[in-house]
Short mmCIF file of C-alpha atoms and ligand atoms in Angstrom, two decimals:
data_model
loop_
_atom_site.label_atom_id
_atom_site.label_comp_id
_atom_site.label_asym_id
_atom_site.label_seq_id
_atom_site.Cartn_x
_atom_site.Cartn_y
_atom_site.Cartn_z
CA UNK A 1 0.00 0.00 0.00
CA UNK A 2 1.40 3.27 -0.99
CA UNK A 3 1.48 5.98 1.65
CA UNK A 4 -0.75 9.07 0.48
CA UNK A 5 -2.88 11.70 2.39
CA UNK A 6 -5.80 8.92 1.16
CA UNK A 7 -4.36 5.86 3.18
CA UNK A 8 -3.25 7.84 5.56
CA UNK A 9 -5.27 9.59 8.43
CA UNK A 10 -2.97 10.86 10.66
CA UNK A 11 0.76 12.02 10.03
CA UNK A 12 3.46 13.98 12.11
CA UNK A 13 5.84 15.77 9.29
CA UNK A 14 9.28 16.35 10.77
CA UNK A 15 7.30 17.55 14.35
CA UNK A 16 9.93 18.66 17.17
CA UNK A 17 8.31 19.94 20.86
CA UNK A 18 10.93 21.59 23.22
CA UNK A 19 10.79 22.04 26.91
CA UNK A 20 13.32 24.35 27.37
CA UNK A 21 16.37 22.75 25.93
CA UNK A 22 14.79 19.17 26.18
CA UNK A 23 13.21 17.85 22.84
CA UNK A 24 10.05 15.51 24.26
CA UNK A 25 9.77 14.81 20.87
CA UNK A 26 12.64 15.21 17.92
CA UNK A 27 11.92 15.49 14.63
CA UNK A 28 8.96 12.87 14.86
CA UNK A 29 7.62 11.38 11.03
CA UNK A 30 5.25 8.63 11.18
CA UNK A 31 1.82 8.17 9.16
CA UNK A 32 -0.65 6.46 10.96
CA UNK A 33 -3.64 4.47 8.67
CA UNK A 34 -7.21 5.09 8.59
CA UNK A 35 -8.00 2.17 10.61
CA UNK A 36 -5.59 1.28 11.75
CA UNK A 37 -4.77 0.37 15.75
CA UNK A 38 -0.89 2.20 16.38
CA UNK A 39 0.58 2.09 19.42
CA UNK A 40 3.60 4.02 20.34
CA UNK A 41 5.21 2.19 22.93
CA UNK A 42 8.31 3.25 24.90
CA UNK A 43 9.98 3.48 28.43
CA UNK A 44 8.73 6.44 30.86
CA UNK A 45 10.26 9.58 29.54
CA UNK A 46 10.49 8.98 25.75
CA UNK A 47 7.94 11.39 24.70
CA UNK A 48 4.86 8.90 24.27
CA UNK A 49 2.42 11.45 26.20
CA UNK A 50 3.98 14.46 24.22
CA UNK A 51 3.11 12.90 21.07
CA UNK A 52 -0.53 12.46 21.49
CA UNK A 53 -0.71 15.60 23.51
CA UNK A 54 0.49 17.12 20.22
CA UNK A 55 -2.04 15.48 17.86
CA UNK A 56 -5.19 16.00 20.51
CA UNK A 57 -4.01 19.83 20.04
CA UNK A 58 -3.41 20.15 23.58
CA UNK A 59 0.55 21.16 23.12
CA UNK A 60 1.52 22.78 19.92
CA UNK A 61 5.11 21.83 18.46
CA UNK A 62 7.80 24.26 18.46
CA UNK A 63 8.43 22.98 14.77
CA UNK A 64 6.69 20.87 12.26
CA UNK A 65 3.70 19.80 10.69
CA UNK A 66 0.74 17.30 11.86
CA UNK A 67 -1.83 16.80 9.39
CA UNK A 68 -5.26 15.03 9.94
CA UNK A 69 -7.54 13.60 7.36
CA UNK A 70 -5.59 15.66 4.55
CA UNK A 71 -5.47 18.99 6.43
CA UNK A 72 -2.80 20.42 8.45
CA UNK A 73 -3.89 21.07 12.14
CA UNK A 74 -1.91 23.91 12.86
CA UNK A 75 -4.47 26.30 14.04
CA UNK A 76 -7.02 23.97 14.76
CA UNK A 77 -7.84 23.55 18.71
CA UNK A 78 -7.81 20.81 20.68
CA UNK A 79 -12.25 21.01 20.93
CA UNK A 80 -12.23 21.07 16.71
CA UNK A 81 -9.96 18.04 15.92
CA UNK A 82 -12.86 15.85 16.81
CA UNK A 83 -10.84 12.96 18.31
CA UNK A 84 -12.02 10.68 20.97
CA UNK A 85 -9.58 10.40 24.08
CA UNK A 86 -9.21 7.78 27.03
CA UNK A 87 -6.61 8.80 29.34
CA UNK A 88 -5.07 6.99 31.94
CA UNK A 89 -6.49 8.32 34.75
CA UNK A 90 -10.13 8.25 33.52
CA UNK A 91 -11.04 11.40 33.67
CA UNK A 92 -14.63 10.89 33.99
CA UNK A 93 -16.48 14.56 35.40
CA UNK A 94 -16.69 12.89 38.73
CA UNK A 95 -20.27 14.80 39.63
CA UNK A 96 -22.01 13.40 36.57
CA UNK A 97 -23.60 10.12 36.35
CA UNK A 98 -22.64 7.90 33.65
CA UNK A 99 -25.52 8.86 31.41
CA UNK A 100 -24.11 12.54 31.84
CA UNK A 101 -21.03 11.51 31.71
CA UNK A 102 -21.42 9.88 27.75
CA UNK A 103 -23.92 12.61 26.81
CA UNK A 104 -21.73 15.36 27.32
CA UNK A 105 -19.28 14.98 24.05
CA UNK A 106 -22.76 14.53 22.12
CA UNK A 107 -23.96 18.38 23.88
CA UNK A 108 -20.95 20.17 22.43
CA UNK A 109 -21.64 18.87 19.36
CA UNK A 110 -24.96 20.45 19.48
CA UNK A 111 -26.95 16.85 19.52
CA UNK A 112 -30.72 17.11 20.46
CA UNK A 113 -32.04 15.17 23.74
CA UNK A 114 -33.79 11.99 21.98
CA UNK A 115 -31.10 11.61 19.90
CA UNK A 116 -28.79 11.42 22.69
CA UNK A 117 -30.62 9.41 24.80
CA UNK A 118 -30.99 6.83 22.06
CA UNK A 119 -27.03 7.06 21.07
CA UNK A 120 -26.09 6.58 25.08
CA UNK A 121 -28.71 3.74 25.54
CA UNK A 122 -26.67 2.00 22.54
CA UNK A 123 -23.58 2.19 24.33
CA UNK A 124 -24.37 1.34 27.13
CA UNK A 125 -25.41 -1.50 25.82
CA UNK A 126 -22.66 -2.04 23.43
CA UNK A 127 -20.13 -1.82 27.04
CA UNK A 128 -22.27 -4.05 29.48
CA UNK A 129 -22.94 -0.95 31.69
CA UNK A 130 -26.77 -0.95 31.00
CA UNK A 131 -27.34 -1.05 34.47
CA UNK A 132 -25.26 1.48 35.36
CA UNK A 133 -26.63 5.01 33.73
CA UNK A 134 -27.69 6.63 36.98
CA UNK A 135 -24.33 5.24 39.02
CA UNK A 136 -21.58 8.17 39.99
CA UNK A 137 -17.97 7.61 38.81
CA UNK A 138 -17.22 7.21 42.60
CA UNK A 139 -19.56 4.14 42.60
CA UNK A 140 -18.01 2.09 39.74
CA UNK A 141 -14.96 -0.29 40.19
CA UNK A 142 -11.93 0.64 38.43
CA UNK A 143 -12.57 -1.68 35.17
CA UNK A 144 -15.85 -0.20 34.91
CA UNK A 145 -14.87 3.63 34.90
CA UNK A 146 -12.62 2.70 32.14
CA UNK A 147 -15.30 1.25 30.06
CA UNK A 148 -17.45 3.74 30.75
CA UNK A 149 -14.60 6.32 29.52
CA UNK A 150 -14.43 4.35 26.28
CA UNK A 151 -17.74 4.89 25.85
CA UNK A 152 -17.58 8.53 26.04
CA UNK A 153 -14.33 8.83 23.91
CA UNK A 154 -16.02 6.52 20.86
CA UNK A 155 -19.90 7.85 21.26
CA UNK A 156 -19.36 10.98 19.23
CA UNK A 157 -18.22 8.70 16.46
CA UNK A 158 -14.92 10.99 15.82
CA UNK A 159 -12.73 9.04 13.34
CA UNK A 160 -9.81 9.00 15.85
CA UNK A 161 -9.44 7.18 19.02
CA UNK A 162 -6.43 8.54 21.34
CA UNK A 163 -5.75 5.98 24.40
CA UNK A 164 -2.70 6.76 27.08
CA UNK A 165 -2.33 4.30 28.94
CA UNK A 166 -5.32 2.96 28.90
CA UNK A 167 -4.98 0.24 31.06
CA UNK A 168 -2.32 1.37 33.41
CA UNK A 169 -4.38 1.52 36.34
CA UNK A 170 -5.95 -1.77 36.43
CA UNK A 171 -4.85 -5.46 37.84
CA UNK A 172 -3.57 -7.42 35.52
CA UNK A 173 -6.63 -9.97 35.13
CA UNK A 174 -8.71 -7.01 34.45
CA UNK A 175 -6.14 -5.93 32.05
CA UNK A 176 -6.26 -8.97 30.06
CA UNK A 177 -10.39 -8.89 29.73
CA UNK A 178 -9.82 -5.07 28.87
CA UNK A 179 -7.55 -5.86 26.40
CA UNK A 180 -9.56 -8.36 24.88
CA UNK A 181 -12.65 -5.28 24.79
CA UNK A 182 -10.37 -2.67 23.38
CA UNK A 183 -9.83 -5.20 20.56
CA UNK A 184 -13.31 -5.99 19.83
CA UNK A 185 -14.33 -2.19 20.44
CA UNK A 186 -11.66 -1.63 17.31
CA UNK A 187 -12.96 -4.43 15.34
CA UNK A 188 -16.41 -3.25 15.51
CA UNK A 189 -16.05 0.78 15.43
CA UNK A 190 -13.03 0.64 13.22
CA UNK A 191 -11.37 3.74 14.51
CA UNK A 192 -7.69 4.88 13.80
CA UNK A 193 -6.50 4.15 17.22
CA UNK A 194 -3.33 5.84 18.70
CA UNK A 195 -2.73 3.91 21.71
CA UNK A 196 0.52 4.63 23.97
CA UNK A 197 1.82 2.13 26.27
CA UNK A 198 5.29 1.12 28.12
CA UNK A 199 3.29 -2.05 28.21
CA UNK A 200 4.60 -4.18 25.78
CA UNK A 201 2.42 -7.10 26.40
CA UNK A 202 -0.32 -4.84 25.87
CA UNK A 203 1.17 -3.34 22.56
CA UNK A 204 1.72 -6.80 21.21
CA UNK A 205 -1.63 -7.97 21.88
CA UNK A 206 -3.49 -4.92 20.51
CA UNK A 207 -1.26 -3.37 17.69
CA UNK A 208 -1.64 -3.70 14.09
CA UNK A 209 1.85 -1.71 14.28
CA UNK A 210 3.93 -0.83 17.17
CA UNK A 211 6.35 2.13 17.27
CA UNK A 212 9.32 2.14 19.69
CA UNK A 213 10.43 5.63 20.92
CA UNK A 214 13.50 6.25 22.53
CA UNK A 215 13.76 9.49 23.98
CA UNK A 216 11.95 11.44 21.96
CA UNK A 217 12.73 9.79 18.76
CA UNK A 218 11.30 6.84 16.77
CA UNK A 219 13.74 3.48 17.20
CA UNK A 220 11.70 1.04 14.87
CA UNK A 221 8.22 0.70 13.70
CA UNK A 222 6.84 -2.28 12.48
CA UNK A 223 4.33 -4.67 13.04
CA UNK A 224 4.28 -6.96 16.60
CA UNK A 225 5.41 -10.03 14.80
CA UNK A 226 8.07 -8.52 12.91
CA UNK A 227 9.57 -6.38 16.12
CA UNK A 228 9.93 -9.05 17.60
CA UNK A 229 11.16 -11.63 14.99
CA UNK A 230 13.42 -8.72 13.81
CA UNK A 231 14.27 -5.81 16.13
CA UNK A 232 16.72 -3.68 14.49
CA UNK A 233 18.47 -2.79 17.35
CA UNK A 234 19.79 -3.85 21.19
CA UNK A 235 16.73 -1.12 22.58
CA UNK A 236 14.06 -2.64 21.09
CA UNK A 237 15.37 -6.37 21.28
CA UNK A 238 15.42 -5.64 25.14
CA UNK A 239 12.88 -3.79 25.38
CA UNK A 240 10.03 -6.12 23.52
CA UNK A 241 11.05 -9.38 25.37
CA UNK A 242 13.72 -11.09 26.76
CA UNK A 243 16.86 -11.08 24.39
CA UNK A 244 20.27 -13.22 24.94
CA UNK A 245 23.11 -10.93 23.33
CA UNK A 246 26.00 -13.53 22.45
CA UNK A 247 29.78 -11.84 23.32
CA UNK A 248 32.28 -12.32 20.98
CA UNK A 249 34.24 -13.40 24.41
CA UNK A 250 32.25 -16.44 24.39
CA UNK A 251 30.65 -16.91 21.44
CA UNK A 252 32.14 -16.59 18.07
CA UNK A 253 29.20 -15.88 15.47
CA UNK A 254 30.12 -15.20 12.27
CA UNK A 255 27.94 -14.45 9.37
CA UNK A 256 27.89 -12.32 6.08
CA UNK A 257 24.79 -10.50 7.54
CA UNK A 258 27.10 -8.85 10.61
CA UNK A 259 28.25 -5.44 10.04
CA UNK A 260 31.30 -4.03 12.31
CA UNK A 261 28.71 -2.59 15.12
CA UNK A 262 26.48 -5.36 15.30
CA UNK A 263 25.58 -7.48 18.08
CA UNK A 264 24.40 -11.07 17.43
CA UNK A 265 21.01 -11.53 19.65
CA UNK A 266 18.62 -14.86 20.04
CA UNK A 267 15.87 -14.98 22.07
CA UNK A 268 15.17 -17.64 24.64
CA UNK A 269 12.80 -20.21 23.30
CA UNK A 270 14.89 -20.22 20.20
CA UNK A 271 17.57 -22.52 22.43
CA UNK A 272 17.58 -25.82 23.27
CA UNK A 273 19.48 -27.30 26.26
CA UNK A 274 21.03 -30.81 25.68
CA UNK A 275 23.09 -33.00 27.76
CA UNK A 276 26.47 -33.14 27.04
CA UNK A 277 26.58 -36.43 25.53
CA UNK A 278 23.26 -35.87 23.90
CA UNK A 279 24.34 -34.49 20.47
CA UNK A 280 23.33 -37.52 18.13
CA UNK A 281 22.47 -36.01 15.08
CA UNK A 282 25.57 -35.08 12.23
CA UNK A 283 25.94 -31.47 12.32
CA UNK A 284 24.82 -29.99 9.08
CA UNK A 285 26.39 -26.94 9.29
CA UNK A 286 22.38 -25.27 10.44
CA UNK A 287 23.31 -25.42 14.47
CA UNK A 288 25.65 -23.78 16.67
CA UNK A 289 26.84 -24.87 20.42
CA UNK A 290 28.25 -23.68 23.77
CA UNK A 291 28.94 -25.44 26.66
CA UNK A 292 27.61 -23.97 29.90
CA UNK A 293 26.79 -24.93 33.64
CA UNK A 294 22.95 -24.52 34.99
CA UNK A 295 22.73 -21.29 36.83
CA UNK A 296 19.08 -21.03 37.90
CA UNK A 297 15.41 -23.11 36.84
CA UNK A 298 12.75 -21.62 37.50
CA UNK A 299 9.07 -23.47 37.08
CA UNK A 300 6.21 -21.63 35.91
CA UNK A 301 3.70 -23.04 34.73
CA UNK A 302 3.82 -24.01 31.08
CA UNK A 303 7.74 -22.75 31.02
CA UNK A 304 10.80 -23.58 32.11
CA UNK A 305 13.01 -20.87 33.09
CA UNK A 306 16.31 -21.66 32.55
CA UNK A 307 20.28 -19.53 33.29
CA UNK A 308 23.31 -21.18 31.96
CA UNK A 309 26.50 -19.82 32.69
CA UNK A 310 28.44 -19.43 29.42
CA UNK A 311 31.53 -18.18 30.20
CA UNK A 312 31.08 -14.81 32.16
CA UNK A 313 27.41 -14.78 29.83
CA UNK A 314 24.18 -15.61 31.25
CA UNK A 315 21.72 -17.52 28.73
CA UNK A 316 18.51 -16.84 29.50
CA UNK A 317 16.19 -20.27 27.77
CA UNK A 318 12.78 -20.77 27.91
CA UNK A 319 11.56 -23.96 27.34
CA UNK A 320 7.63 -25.66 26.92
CA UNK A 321 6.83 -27.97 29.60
CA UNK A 322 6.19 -31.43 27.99
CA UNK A 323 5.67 -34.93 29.14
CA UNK A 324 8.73 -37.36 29.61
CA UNK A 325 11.38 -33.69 29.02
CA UNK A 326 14.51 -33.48 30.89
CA UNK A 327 15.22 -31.59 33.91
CA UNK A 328 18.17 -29.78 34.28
CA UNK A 329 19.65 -28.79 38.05
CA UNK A 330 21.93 -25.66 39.09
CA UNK A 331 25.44 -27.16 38.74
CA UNK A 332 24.37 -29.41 35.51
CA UNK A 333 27.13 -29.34 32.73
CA UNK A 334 24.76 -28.98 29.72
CA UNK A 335 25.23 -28.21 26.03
CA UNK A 336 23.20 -25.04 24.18
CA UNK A 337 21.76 -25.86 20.39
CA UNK A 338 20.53 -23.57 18.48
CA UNK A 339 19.91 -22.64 14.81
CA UNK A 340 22.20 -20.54 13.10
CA UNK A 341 19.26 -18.78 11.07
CA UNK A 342 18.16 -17.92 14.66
CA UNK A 343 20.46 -15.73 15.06
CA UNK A 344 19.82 -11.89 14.78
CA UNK A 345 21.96 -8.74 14.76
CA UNK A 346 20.97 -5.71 16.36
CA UNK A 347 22.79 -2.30 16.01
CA UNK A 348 24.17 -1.73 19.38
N1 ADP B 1 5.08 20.15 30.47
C1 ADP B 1 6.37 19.76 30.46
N2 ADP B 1 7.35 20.59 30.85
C2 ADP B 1 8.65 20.22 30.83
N3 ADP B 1 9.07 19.02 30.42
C3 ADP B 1 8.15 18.13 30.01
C4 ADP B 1 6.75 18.45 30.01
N4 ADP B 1 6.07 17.36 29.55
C5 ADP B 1 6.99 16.42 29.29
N5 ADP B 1 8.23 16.88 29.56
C6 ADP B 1 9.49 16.12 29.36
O1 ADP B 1 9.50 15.58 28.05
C7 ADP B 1 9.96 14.24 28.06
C8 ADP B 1 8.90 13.29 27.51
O2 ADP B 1 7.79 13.26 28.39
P1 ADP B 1 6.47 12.43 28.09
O3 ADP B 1 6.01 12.74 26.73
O4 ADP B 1 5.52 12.66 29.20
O5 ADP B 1 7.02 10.93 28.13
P2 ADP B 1 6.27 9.54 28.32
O6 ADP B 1 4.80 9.75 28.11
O7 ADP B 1 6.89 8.67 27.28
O8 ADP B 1 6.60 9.07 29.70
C9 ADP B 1 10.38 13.95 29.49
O9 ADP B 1 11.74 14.20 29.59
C10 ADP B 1 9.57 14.92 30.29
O10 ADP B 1 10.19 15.24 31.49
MG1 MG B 2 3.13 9.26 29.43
#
């Protein structure tokens, strides 16, 4: 798909926003997809907040360009960018009930009362609140005042969804099940959907692309499969998993794909930990080895958490709990296997 103002429904051109001498954001250029669900995902500090503050109008950038639906926003205020936005701390008007609370985005927009009342009976519905119109924030659990603010940030129908953090402030089984509604809320409503996260279990489950900032500036965008098959470089392989960077010290990789700065990186379910008699099959030239000690297992649930000392390394392997497998105990000499097309490098 080629990349015009017609695919496109959001895009930052070349957009810097300076705190003093501190760039939040640096020179920020990323389309986002009519549709599509983006989440910019990145450590606390990178300019995640910055960015969507700049595209709900609420900050304006010292320099550059955002441009929604075609148009430039430049001097359009936050109230006329008709966006929908969750944030992560609610934000519900705390003396309205929830029926207020979802009518008021339809008010501004100069909706009459039937109208309303039908459109917030829908939704309602739509969030399993029914029951719940005449309820104060105050008297809602935490899982339900983020469903109702949801509701109020996708009930005006804009054509943008802005989350931060949505989920931040809920336990993590309640995360999960809100995941799983933000999905189907996207699936149905089909909203571009900026979402930003340091979550990266939530931007892998959610994300039709992730971006990666890193301090103020984009480190890799791609989609979740792909980041993590094939992060680009030692920030992102950390940061979006576990990742087992192999020393030259004690491992010599070579390859034809390594350029002078790069760091050879596998991740751990992509070893295999074999006794050290256990090598049967006639190397073909597809696996490489090290010989290491059992630091640590660790047992949960369907993994296997496994350190092996290699050297002055420590391999980090995660392996699926099966019938009839072989356990491996601190102190173990063992043997690491793994596939040389495994094997990624990462700028360091
Ligand atoms: N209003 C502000 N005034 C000064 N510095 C700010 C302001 N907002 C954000 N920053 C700075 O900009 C950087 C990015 O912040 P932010 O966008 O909130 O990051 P994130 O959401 O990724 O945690 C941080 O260094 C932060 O301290
Ligand atoms: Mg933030």
């Amino acid at each position: 798909m080629t990349e015009t103002s017609d695919t496109l429904q959001v895009e930052f051109r070349n957009v810097t926003k300076l705190y003093g001498a501190v760039a939040a954001v640096k020179e920020l250029s990323l389309g986002v997809r009519r549709g599509e669900f983006l989440t910019i995902l990145g450590p606390s500090g990178s300019g995640k907040t910055t960015a969507l503050m700049l595209l709900a109008g609420f900050v304006a950038p010292s320099s550059g360009d955002i441009i929604i639906s075609g148009k430039s926003v430049a001097s359009v205020p936050s109230y006329h960018r008709d966006q929908g936005i969750v944030f992560q701390n609610y934000a519900l008007f705390p003396h309205l009930s929830v029926r207020r609370n979802l009518e008021f985005p339809l008010e501004m927009r100069g909706m009459e009362a039937s109208e309303r009342a039908t459109r917030v009976a829908r939704m309602l519905e739509r969030v399993h609140l029914k029951e719940f119109g005449d309820r104060m924030p105050s008297q809602l659990s935490g899982g339900q005042q983020q469903r109702v603010a949801l509701a109020r940030a996708l009930i005006a129908d804009s054509p943008i969804l802005l989350l931060d953090e949505p989920l931040g402030a809920l336990d993590r089984n309640l995360r999960e099940q809100m995941q799983g509604e933000i999905k189907s809320l996207h699936c149905e409503f089909s909203k571009t959907t900026i979402c930003v996260t340091h979550d990266q279990e939530e931007a892998l489950t959610l994300s039709d692309r992730i971006v990666v900032m890193r301090a103020g500036e984009i480190e890799q965008i791609d989609t979740p499969e792909a980041l993590y098959d094939r992060p680009t470089t030692r920030f992102v392989a950390s940061f979006l998993g576990e990742a087992n960077f192999l020393t030259d010290r004690e491992f010599k990789i070579e390859s034809d794909a390594r350029t002078s700065d790069a760091m050879p990186m596998i991740r751990p379910e992509r070893i295999r930990i074999i006794p050290p008699n256990g090598r049967l099959q006639a190397d073909n030239g597809e696996h490489q080895f090290a010989s290491g000690t059992i630091a640590s297992m660790i047992y949960a649930g369907p993994l296997r958490k496994y350190e092996v000392r290699v050297g002055s390394t420590v391999v980090i392997i995660r392996e699926h709990v099966a019938a009839g497998q072989q356990i491996f105990r601190p102190g173990d000499e063992v043997q690491l296997e793994w596939l040389r097309s495994d094997i990624r490098f990462v700028a360091s």
